[in-house]
Each structure stands twice: as C-alpha cells, then as structure tokens.
mmCIF file of C-alpha atoms in Angstrom:
data_model
loop_
_atom_site.group_PDB
_atom_site.id
_atom_site.type_symbol
_atom_site.label_atom_id
_atom_site.label_comp_id
_atom_site.label_asym_id
_atom_site.label_seq_id
_atom_site.Cartn_x
_atom_site.Cartn_y
_atom_site.Cartn_z
ATOM 1 C CA MET A 1223 10.583 2.732 -15.861
ATOM 2 C CA GLY A 1224 9.643 1.284 -12.472
ATOM 3 C CA LYS A 1225 6.625 -0.740 -11.402
ATOM 4 C CA ILE A 1226 3.755 1.337 -10.035
ATOM 5 C CA PHE A 1227 1.240 0.259 -7.404
ATOM 6 C CA ALA A 1228 -1.669 2.144 -5.856
ATOM 7 C CA VAL A 1229 -2.989 0.919 -2.513
ATOM 8 C CA THR A 1230 -6.647 1.616 -1.865
ATOM 9 C CA SER A 1231 -9.662 0.449 0.133
ATOM 10 C CA GLY A 1232 -13.374 1.060 0.328
ATOM 11 C CA LYS A 1233 -13.527 1.290 4.108
ATOM 12 C CA GLY A 1234 -11.059 3.121 6.318
ATOM 13 C CA GLY A 1235 -9.314 1.360 9.174
ATOM 14 C CA VAL A 1236 -8.422 -1.833 7.297
ATOM 15 C CA GLY A 1237 -4.664 -1.291 7.615
ATOM 16 C CA LYS A 1238 -4.121 0.108 4.143
ATOM 17 C CA SER A 1239 -1.202 2.315 5.171
ATOM 18 C CA THR A 1240 0.334 -0.493 7.205
ATOM 19 C CA VAL A 1241 0.184 -2.701 4.118
ATOM 20 C CA SER A 1242 1.801 0.087 2.073
ATOM 21 C CA VAL A 1243 4.706 0.339 4.514
ATOM 22 C CA GLY A 1244 5.030 -3.439 4.727
ATOM 23 C CA LEU A 1245 5.190 -3.830 0.958
ATOM 24 C CA ALA A 1246 7.625 -0.936 0.571
ATOM 25 C CA THR A 1247 9.875 -2.497 3.206
ATOM 26 C CA ALA A 1248 9.674 -5.891 1.507
ATOM 27 C CA PHE A 1249 10.686 -4.481 -1.878
ATOM 28 C CA SER A 1250 13.550 -2.572 -0.261
ATOM 29 C CA LYS A 1251 14.808 -5.794 1.352
ATOM 30 C CA MET A 1252 15.037 -7.162 -2.178
ATOM 31 C CA LYS A 1253 17.468 -4.325 -2.953
ATOM 32 C CA GLN A 1254 14.955 -2.434 -5.076
ATOM 33 C CA LYS A 1255 14.827 1.341 -4.890
ATOM 34 C CA VAL A 1256 11.393 2.195 -3.507
ATOM 35 C CA LEU A 1257 9.444 5.455 -3.318
ATOM 36 C CA LEU A 1258 6.411 5.497 -1.036
ATOM 37 C CA ILE A 1259 4.008 8.403 -1.617
ATOM 38 C CA ASP A 1260 1.379 9.339 0.957
ATOM 39 C CA MET A 1261 -1.748 10.589 -0.862
ATOM 40 C CA ASP A 1262 -3.966 11.098 2.185
ATOM 41 C CA GLU A 1263 -4.226 14.901 2.284
ATOM 42 C CA GLY A 1264 -4.863 16.229 5.794
ATOM 43 C CA LEU A 1265 -4.563 12.792 7.400
ATOM 44 C CA ARG A 1266 -1.062 11.609 6.534
ATOM 45 C CA CYS A 1267 0.489 8.904 8.681
ATOM 46 C CA LEU A 1268 3.331 7.244 6.788
ATOM 47 C CA ASP A 1269 5.847 9.750 8.155
ATOM 48 C CA VAL A 1270 4.941 8.636 11.682
ATOM 49 C CA MET A 1271 5.142 4.940 10.822
ATOM 50 C CA LEU A 1272 8.597 5.435 9.302
ATOM 51 C CA ARG A 1273 9.802 7.708 12.117
ATOM 52 C CA LEU A 1274 10.187 10.705 9.826
ATOM 53 C CA ASP A 1275 7.546 12.993 11.301
ATOM 54 C CA GLU A 1276 10.038 15.238 13.094
ATOM 55 C CA LYS A 1277 12.084 15.659 9.912
ATOM 56 C CA VAL A 1278 9.277 16.565 7.528
ATOM 57 C CA VAL A 1279 9.220 20.170 6.331
ATOM 58 C CA PHE A 1280 8.098 19.831 2.709
ATOM 59 C CA ASP A 1281 5.462 17.548 1.202
ATOM 60 C CA LEU A 1282 3.901 16.500 -2.099
ATOM 61 C CA SER A 1283 2.231 19.871 -2.627
ATOM 62 C CA ASP A 1284 5.647 21.565 -2.499
ATOM 63 C CA ILE A 1285 6.880 19.270 -5.261
ATOM 64 C CA LEU A 1286 3.859 20.100 -7.428
ATOM 65 C CA SER A 1287 4.423 23.831 -7.036
ATOM 66 C CA SER A 1288 8.175 23.697 -7.622
ATOM 67 C CA ASP A 1289 10.735 22.065 -9.896
ATOM 68 C CA ASP A 1290 12.829 21.045 -6.878
ATOM 69 C CA ILE A 1291 11.736 17.482 -6.134
ATOM 70 C CA ALA A 1292 14.607 16.490 -3.860
ATOM 71 C CA ASN A 1293 13.580 18.633 -0.871
ATOM 72 C CA SER A 1294 10.340 16.705 -0.406
ATOM 73 C CA ILE A 1295 11.799 13.199 -0.687
ATOM 74 C CA TYR A 1296 12.884 11.790 2.679
ATOM 75 C CA PRO A 1297 15.214 8.792 3.037
ATOM 76 C CA VAL A 1298 14.191 6.323 5.730
ATOM 77 C CA SER A 1299 16.786 5.860 8.459
ATOM 78 C CA ASP A 1300 18.796 2.634 8.195
ATOM 79 C CA ASN A 1301 17.154 1.771 4.881
ATOM 80 C CA PRO A 1302 18.997 3.256 1.893
ATOM 81 C CA PHE A 1303 16.526 1.701 -0.563
ATOM 82 C CA LEU A 1304 13.373 3.345 0.836
ATOM 83 C CA HIS A 1305 12.195 6.954 0.441
ATOM 84 C CA LEU A 1306 8.992 8.770 1.378
ATOM 85 C CA ILE A 1307 7.064 11.747 0.037
ATOM 86 C CA PRO A 1308 4.601 12.897 2.730
ATOM 87 C CA ALA A 1309 1.072 14.067 1.973
ATOM 88 C CA PRO A 1310 0.090 17.719 2.504
ATOM 89 C CA THR A 1311 -1.314 18.571 5.929
ATOM 90 C CA LYS A 1312 -4.185 20.457 4.260
ATOM 91 C CA THR A 1313 -6.703 19.172 1.718
ATOM 92 C CA GLY A 1314 -7.202 20.322 -1.859
ATOM 93 C CA LEU A 1315 -3.520 20.937 -2.612
ATOM 94 C CA ILE A 1316 -2.952 18.103 -5.107
ATOM 95 C CA GLU A 1317 -3.914 19.524 -8.504
ATOM 96 C CA PRO A 1318 -4.542 16.665 -10.990
ATOM 97 C CA ASP A 1319 -2.663 18.044 -14.006
ATOM 98 C CA LEU A 1320 0.409 18.912 -11.946
ATOM 99 C CA PHE A 1321 0.219 15.556 -10.205
ATOM 100 C CA LYS A 1322 0.114 13.714 -13.539
ATOM 101 C CA THR A 1323 3.174 15.602 -14.781
ATOM 102 C CA PHE A 1324 5.032 14.798 -11.556
ATOM 103 C CA VAL A 1325 4.235 11.080 -11.835
ATOM 104 C CA GLU A 1326 5.461 10.953 -15.430
ATOM 105 C CA LYS A 1327 8.756 12.424 -14.259
ATOM 106 C CA ILE A 1328 9.351 10.456 -11.065
ATOM 107 C CA ILE A 1329 8.708 6.946 -12.462
ATOM 108 C CA ASN A 1330 12.070 7.022 -14.221
ATOM 109 C CA TYR A 1331 14.020 7.234 -10.959
ATOM 110 C CA TYR A 1332 12.710 4.289 -8.901
ATOM 111 C CA ASP A 1333 12.288 0.541 -9.284
ATOM 112 C CA ILE A 1334 9.063 0.571 -7.286
ATOM 113 C CA ILE A 1335 6.606 3.399 -6.588
ATOM 114 C CA ILE A 1336 3.743 2.840 -4.148
ATOM 115 C CA PHE A 1337 0.931 5.391 -3.834
ATOM 116 C CA ASP A 1338 -1.001 5.103 -0.568
ATOM 117 C CA PHE A 1339 -4.408 6.577 -1.412
ATOM 118 C CA PRO A 1340 -7.096 7.491 1.126
ATOM 119 C CA ALA A 1341 -10.014 5.122 1.633
ATOM 120 C CA GLY A 1342 -13.263 5.715 -0.207
ATOM 121 C CA ILE A 1343 -14.449 6.031 -3.780
ATOM 122 C CA ASP A 1344 -13.107 9.421 -4.807
ATOM 123 C CA PHE A 1345 -11.088 8.287 -7.809
ATOM 124 C CA THR A 1346 -10.230 11.770 -9.113
ATOM 125 C CA LEU A 1347 -6.475 11.201 -9.080
ATOM 126 C CA TYR A 1348 -6.515 7.548 -10.136
ATOM 127 C CA THR A 1349 -6.730 8.399 -13.823
ATOM 128 C CA CYS A 1350 -3.596 10.556 -13.473
ATOM 129 C CA LEU A 1351 -1.517 7.416 -12.976
ATOM 130 C CA PRO A 1352 0.057 5.493 -15.881
ATOM 131 C CA LYS A 1353 -2.001 2.696 -17.434
ATOM 132 C CA GLN A 1354 0.394 0.029 -16.147
ATOM 133 C CA THR A 1355 -0.437 0.926 -12.528
ATOM 134 C CA LEU A 1356 -1.771 -2.040 -10.567
ATOM 135 C CA PHE A 1357 -4.247 -1.183 -7.824
ATOM 136 C CA LEU A 1358 -4.093 -3.186 -4.608
ATOM 137 C CA THR A 1359 -7.362 -3.180 -2.689
ATOM 138 C CA VAL A 1360 -7.009 -3.956 1.019
ATOM 139 C CA ALA A 1361 -9.827 -5.525 3.024
ATOM 140 C CA PHE A 1362 -10.471 -7.394 6.244
ATOM 141 C CA PRO A 1363 -12.106 -10.846 5.993
ATOM 142 C CA ASP A 1364 -15.402 -9.500 7.360
ATOM 143 C CA PRO A 1365 -18.655 -8.933 5.409
ATOM 144 C CA VAL A 1366 -18.657 -5.121 5.581
ATOM 145 C CA THR A 1367 -15.151 -4.466 4.272
ATOM 146 C CA LEU A 1368 -15.528 -7.217 1.663
ATOM 147 C CA ARG A 1369 -18.688 -5.569 0.376
ATOM 148 C CA ASP A 1370 -16.851 -2.245 0.225
ATOM 149 C CA ALA A 1371 -13.959 -3.907 -1.592
ATOM 150 C CA SER A 1372 -16.454 -5.232 -4.124
ATOM 151 C CA VAL A 1373 -17.807 -1.711 -4.683
ATOM 152 C CA VAL A 1374 -14.259 -0.437 -5.244
ATOM 153 C CA ALA A 1375 -13.581 -3.311 -7.644
ATOM 154 C CA ASP A 1376 -16.664 -2.482 -9.710
ATOM 155 C CA LYS A 1377 -15.812 1.208 -9.919
ATOM 156 C CA LEU A 1378 -12.185 0.506 -10.813
ATOM 157 C CA GLU A 1379 -13.369 -1.798 -13.570
ATOM 158 C CA GLU A 1380 -15.606 0.982 -14.898
ATOM 159 C CA ILE A 1381 -12.586 3.231 -15.437
ATOM 160 C CA GLY A 1382 -10.514 0.417 -16.914
ATOM 161 C CA VAL A 1383 -8.198 -0.099 -13.935
ATOM 162 C CA ASN A 1384 -6.722 -3.442 -12.871
ATOM 163 C CA SER A 1385 -6.949 -4.378 -9.202
ATOM 164 C CA ARG A 1386 -6.034 -7.257 -6.903
ATOM 165 C CA LEU A 1387 -7.083 -8.120 -3.353
ATOM 166 C CA ILE A 1388 -4.810 -8.092 -0.311
ATOM 167 C CA LEU A 1389 -6.570 -9.713 2.609
ATOM 168 C CA ASN A 1390 -5.359 -8.109 5.830
ATOM 169 C CA CYS A 1391 -5.713 -9.092 9.474
ATOM 170 C CA PHE A 1392 -6.377 -12.748 8.669
ATOM 171 C CA ASP A 1393 -6.905 -15.026 11.672
ATOM 172 C CA TYR A 1394 -6.854 -18.734 10.871
ATOM 173 C CA LYS A 1395 -8.538 -19.645 14.155
ATOM 174 C CA LEU A 1396 -11.563 -17.483 13.314
ATOM 175 C CA THR A 1397 -11.816 -19.075 9.888
ATOM 176 C CA LYS A 1398 -11.543 -22.562 11.356
ATOM 177 C CA GLN A 1399 -14.287 -21.655 13.849
ATOM 178 C CA LYS A 1400 -16.374 -20.414 10.896
ATOM 179 C CA VAL A 1401 -16.543 -16.888 12.260
ATOM 180 C CA TYR A 1402 -15.019 -15.760 8.950
ATOM 181 C CA ASN A 1403 -15.821 -17.236 5.558
ATOM 182 C CA THR A 1404 -13.413 -19.497 3.713
ATOM 183 C CA VAL A 1405 -10.801 -17.832 1.518
ATOM 184 C CA ASP A 1406 -12.696 -18.951 -1.596
ATOM 185 C CA ASP A 1407 -15.885 -17.305 -0.300
ATOM 186 C CA ILE A 1408 -13.914 -14.154 0.539
ATOM 187 C CA ILE A 1409 -12.583 -13.966 -3.019
ATOM 188 C CA ASP A 1410 -16.117 -14.423 -4.400
ATOM 189 C CA LYS A 1411 -17.551 -11.697 -2.175
ATOM 190 C CA SER A 1412 -14.858 -9.168 -3.064
ATOM 191 C CA GLY A 1413 -14.969 -9.845 -6.797
ATOM 192 C CA LEU A 1414 -11.174 -9.557 -6.942
ATOM 193 C CA ARG A 1415 -8.308 -11.940 -7.607
ATOM 194 C CA LEU A 1416 -6.398 -12.656 -4.408
ATOM 195 C CA LEU A 1417 -2.817 -11.407 -4.398
ATOM 196 C CA GLY A 1418 -1.858 -12.255 -0.834
ATOM 197 C CA ILE A 1419 -2.866 -12.645 2.787
ATOM 198 C CA VAL A 1420 -1.415 -10.695 5.730
ATOM 199 C CA PRO A 1421 -1.894 -12.208 9.206
ATOM 200 C CA ARG A 1422 -3.531 -10.549 12.170
ATOM 201 C CA SER A 1423 -0.593 -9.260 14.171
ATOM 202 C CA MET A 1424 0.067 -7.115 17.218
ATOM 203 C CA GLU A 1425 3.350 -6.213 15.528
ATOM 204 C CA LEU A 1426 1.439 -4.510 12.728
ATOM 205 C CA ASN A 1427 -0.870 -2.777 15.193
ATOM 206 C CA LEU A 1428 2.184 -1.255 16.879
ATOM 207 C CA LEU A 1429 4.007 -0.241 13.685
ATOM 208 C CA SER A 1430 3.454 3.484 14.298
ATOM 209 C CA ILE A 1431 5.084 3.048 17.729
ATOM 210 C CA ASN A 1432 7.899 0.576 17.037
ATOM 211 C CA HIS A 1433 8.557 1.763 13.435
ATOM 212 C CA ARG A 1434 9.865 -1.602 12.303
ATOM 213 C CA LEU A 1435 8.884 -5.165 11.396
ATOM 214 C CA LYS A 1436 10.713 -8.266 12.544
ATOM 215 C CA PRO A 1437 12.840 -9.433 9.589
ATOM 216 C CA LYS A 1438 11.705 -13.049 9.968
ATOM 217 C CA GLY A 1439 8.280 -12.487 11.500
ATOM 218 C CA ASN A 1440 5.021 -13.732 9.991
ATOM 219 C CA ALA A 1441 4.026 -10.258 8.829
ATOM 220 C CA MET A 1442 7.297 -9.606 6.993
ATOM 221 C CA SER A 1443 7.135 -13.069 5.433
ATOM 222 C CA ALA A 1444 3.648 -12.281 4.123
ATOM 223 C CA PHE A 1445 4.761 -8.972 2.614
ATOM 224 C CA LEU A 1446 7.785 -10.607 1.001
ATOM 225 C CA ARG A 1447 5.561 -13.242 -0.624
ATOM 226 C CA ILE A 1448 3.331 -10.507 -2.046
ATOM 227 C CA ALA A 1449 6.283 -8.435 -3.242
ATOM 228 C CA LYS A 1450 7.801 -11.440 -4.999
ATOM 229 C CA ARG A 1451 4.503 -12.151 -6.757
ATOM 230 C CA LEU A 1452 4.348 -8.534 -7.879
ATOM 231 C CA ASN A 1453 7.844 -8.988 -9.276
ATOM 232 C CA GLY A 1454 6.619 -11.896 -11.367
ATOM 233 C CA GLU A 1455 7.789 -14.789 -9.188
ATOM 234 C CA ASN A 1456 5.586 -17.842 -8.738
ATOM 235 C CA VAL A 1457 5.141 -17.958 -4.969
ATOM 236 C CA SER A 1458 2.595 -20.396 -3.567
ATOM 237 C CA LEU A 1459 0.285 -19.467 -0.730
ATOM 238 C CA PRO A 1460 1.310 -21.408 2.396
ATOM 239 C CA LYS A 1461 -1.146 -23.426 4.413
ATOM 240 C CA LEU A 1462 -3.530 -20.987 6.071
ATOM 241 C CA LYS A 1463 -2.576 -22.000 9.611
ATOM 242 C CA LYS A 1464 1.050 -21.035 8.828
ATOM 243 C CA ILE A 1465 0.326 -17.540 7.518
#
C-alpha cells in the first residue's frame, strides 16, 4: 500500500496545485511511482501544468462510473514514474461512496498518491480517504492565508485528520525587513507543524506555461526536501536565506 497525501488550503490562490505538481515531480525523481489526482471539479488545472490538456478525454468521473480505470490515467511525457487523473469539467460528479471504493482499489498500485483538493472548507470527500492519509495545508506567509490555514487546521482536527503546513512563496528579504512574521510566529498563527518551505519563484509562477521545474533550482530543491521528509528521512531546514 502506498503513502497517501491530500493537499488543501483555506484560501484559493496560494499555489496549492503548484505545490502538488512540485511534490509529485520530486517523488518521481526518487524513482517512486506517483499518481496525482485532481479533485477540483469544474476548475481543473493539473492537466495544463503537466502539458496533458490536449490529450485528456476521460476524467475521474469516468473512472467512478466504470470498471475501466486505465483510460482515465494519463502518463506524463518524459516522466515514466508520474501519472495524472484529471478532475471532471463539471461539478457534482464525484459521488462519495464510489470515490471511497475507487481509492481503496487504487492505493495498491502506486508508491505515492497525491490528491489535489480545491480550496475551502468543504470536507465532504476527506472522510472517504484512508485513515493514514496525511493532509498538507498550503499557505502564504501573510496574515490572511495563515488565519485561513488555522481554520482548516481546526476543522481537520475536529474530524480526526492529521495535517502539516507547507509554507509557499516564502521571501527571505521580506522576512528580514519584517514585512512578514518570523517562521516561528507563522507556525504559531497557523496552528500546524511546519513540514517545509517553498521559495517565492518566477519559475513556479510560470509552471503552467513552461511545464517543468529546473532539476537543480531552488524550487525543486525545496520540494525534494519535503518529499524526503514525507518518506521518513531526517532532512534539516536550510538557513532561510538559502531557501
């Protein structure tokens, strides 16, 4: 049985899907078989980021209504370890009981499964995931998204779900200038244990256009550190100015 992660956020626009792609890519670079599942009905984007949008015919809803899973799983070009299941283009097509049955089946075929959930606090499908699922809450280091991350943390705790914080779009200069709070203050405001920090990066902003990350860039290094921690390795956080 593979490891299961669910990426979420309180506020939209914090780079949740970018983080999902970055983590999936990092795990695949470690030669782990990865399945990335877009859960954002009506607003899918992972197919565009991975340059699969012109190939997509079937999506998650087709899997749920059929026993033929293979048609809706798309291999990513030039990456034999990474596959994608796109979200439906219409809303209301993911039926919880069918989704739960699908998850129980698919977890036996991959080393890593990452669910990219839509932002917000509709947790209807969260309880369909296995108990060992670790939720990864993405936030910017600003007061609004940290408050929203705290709300998500509280609600996840209410339903008995474990979650960790991924701090995205971190800019050391803004922290040094005291525009942003210190990392310790950020952790306190979110109410979550910090898993990793992803730097502010034009490369990440352009992911849906360039469809790739530099193998040795700062962003990829950050995702690899997080992936290794999720695999149980003891990876220290580098000095903040080097993130």
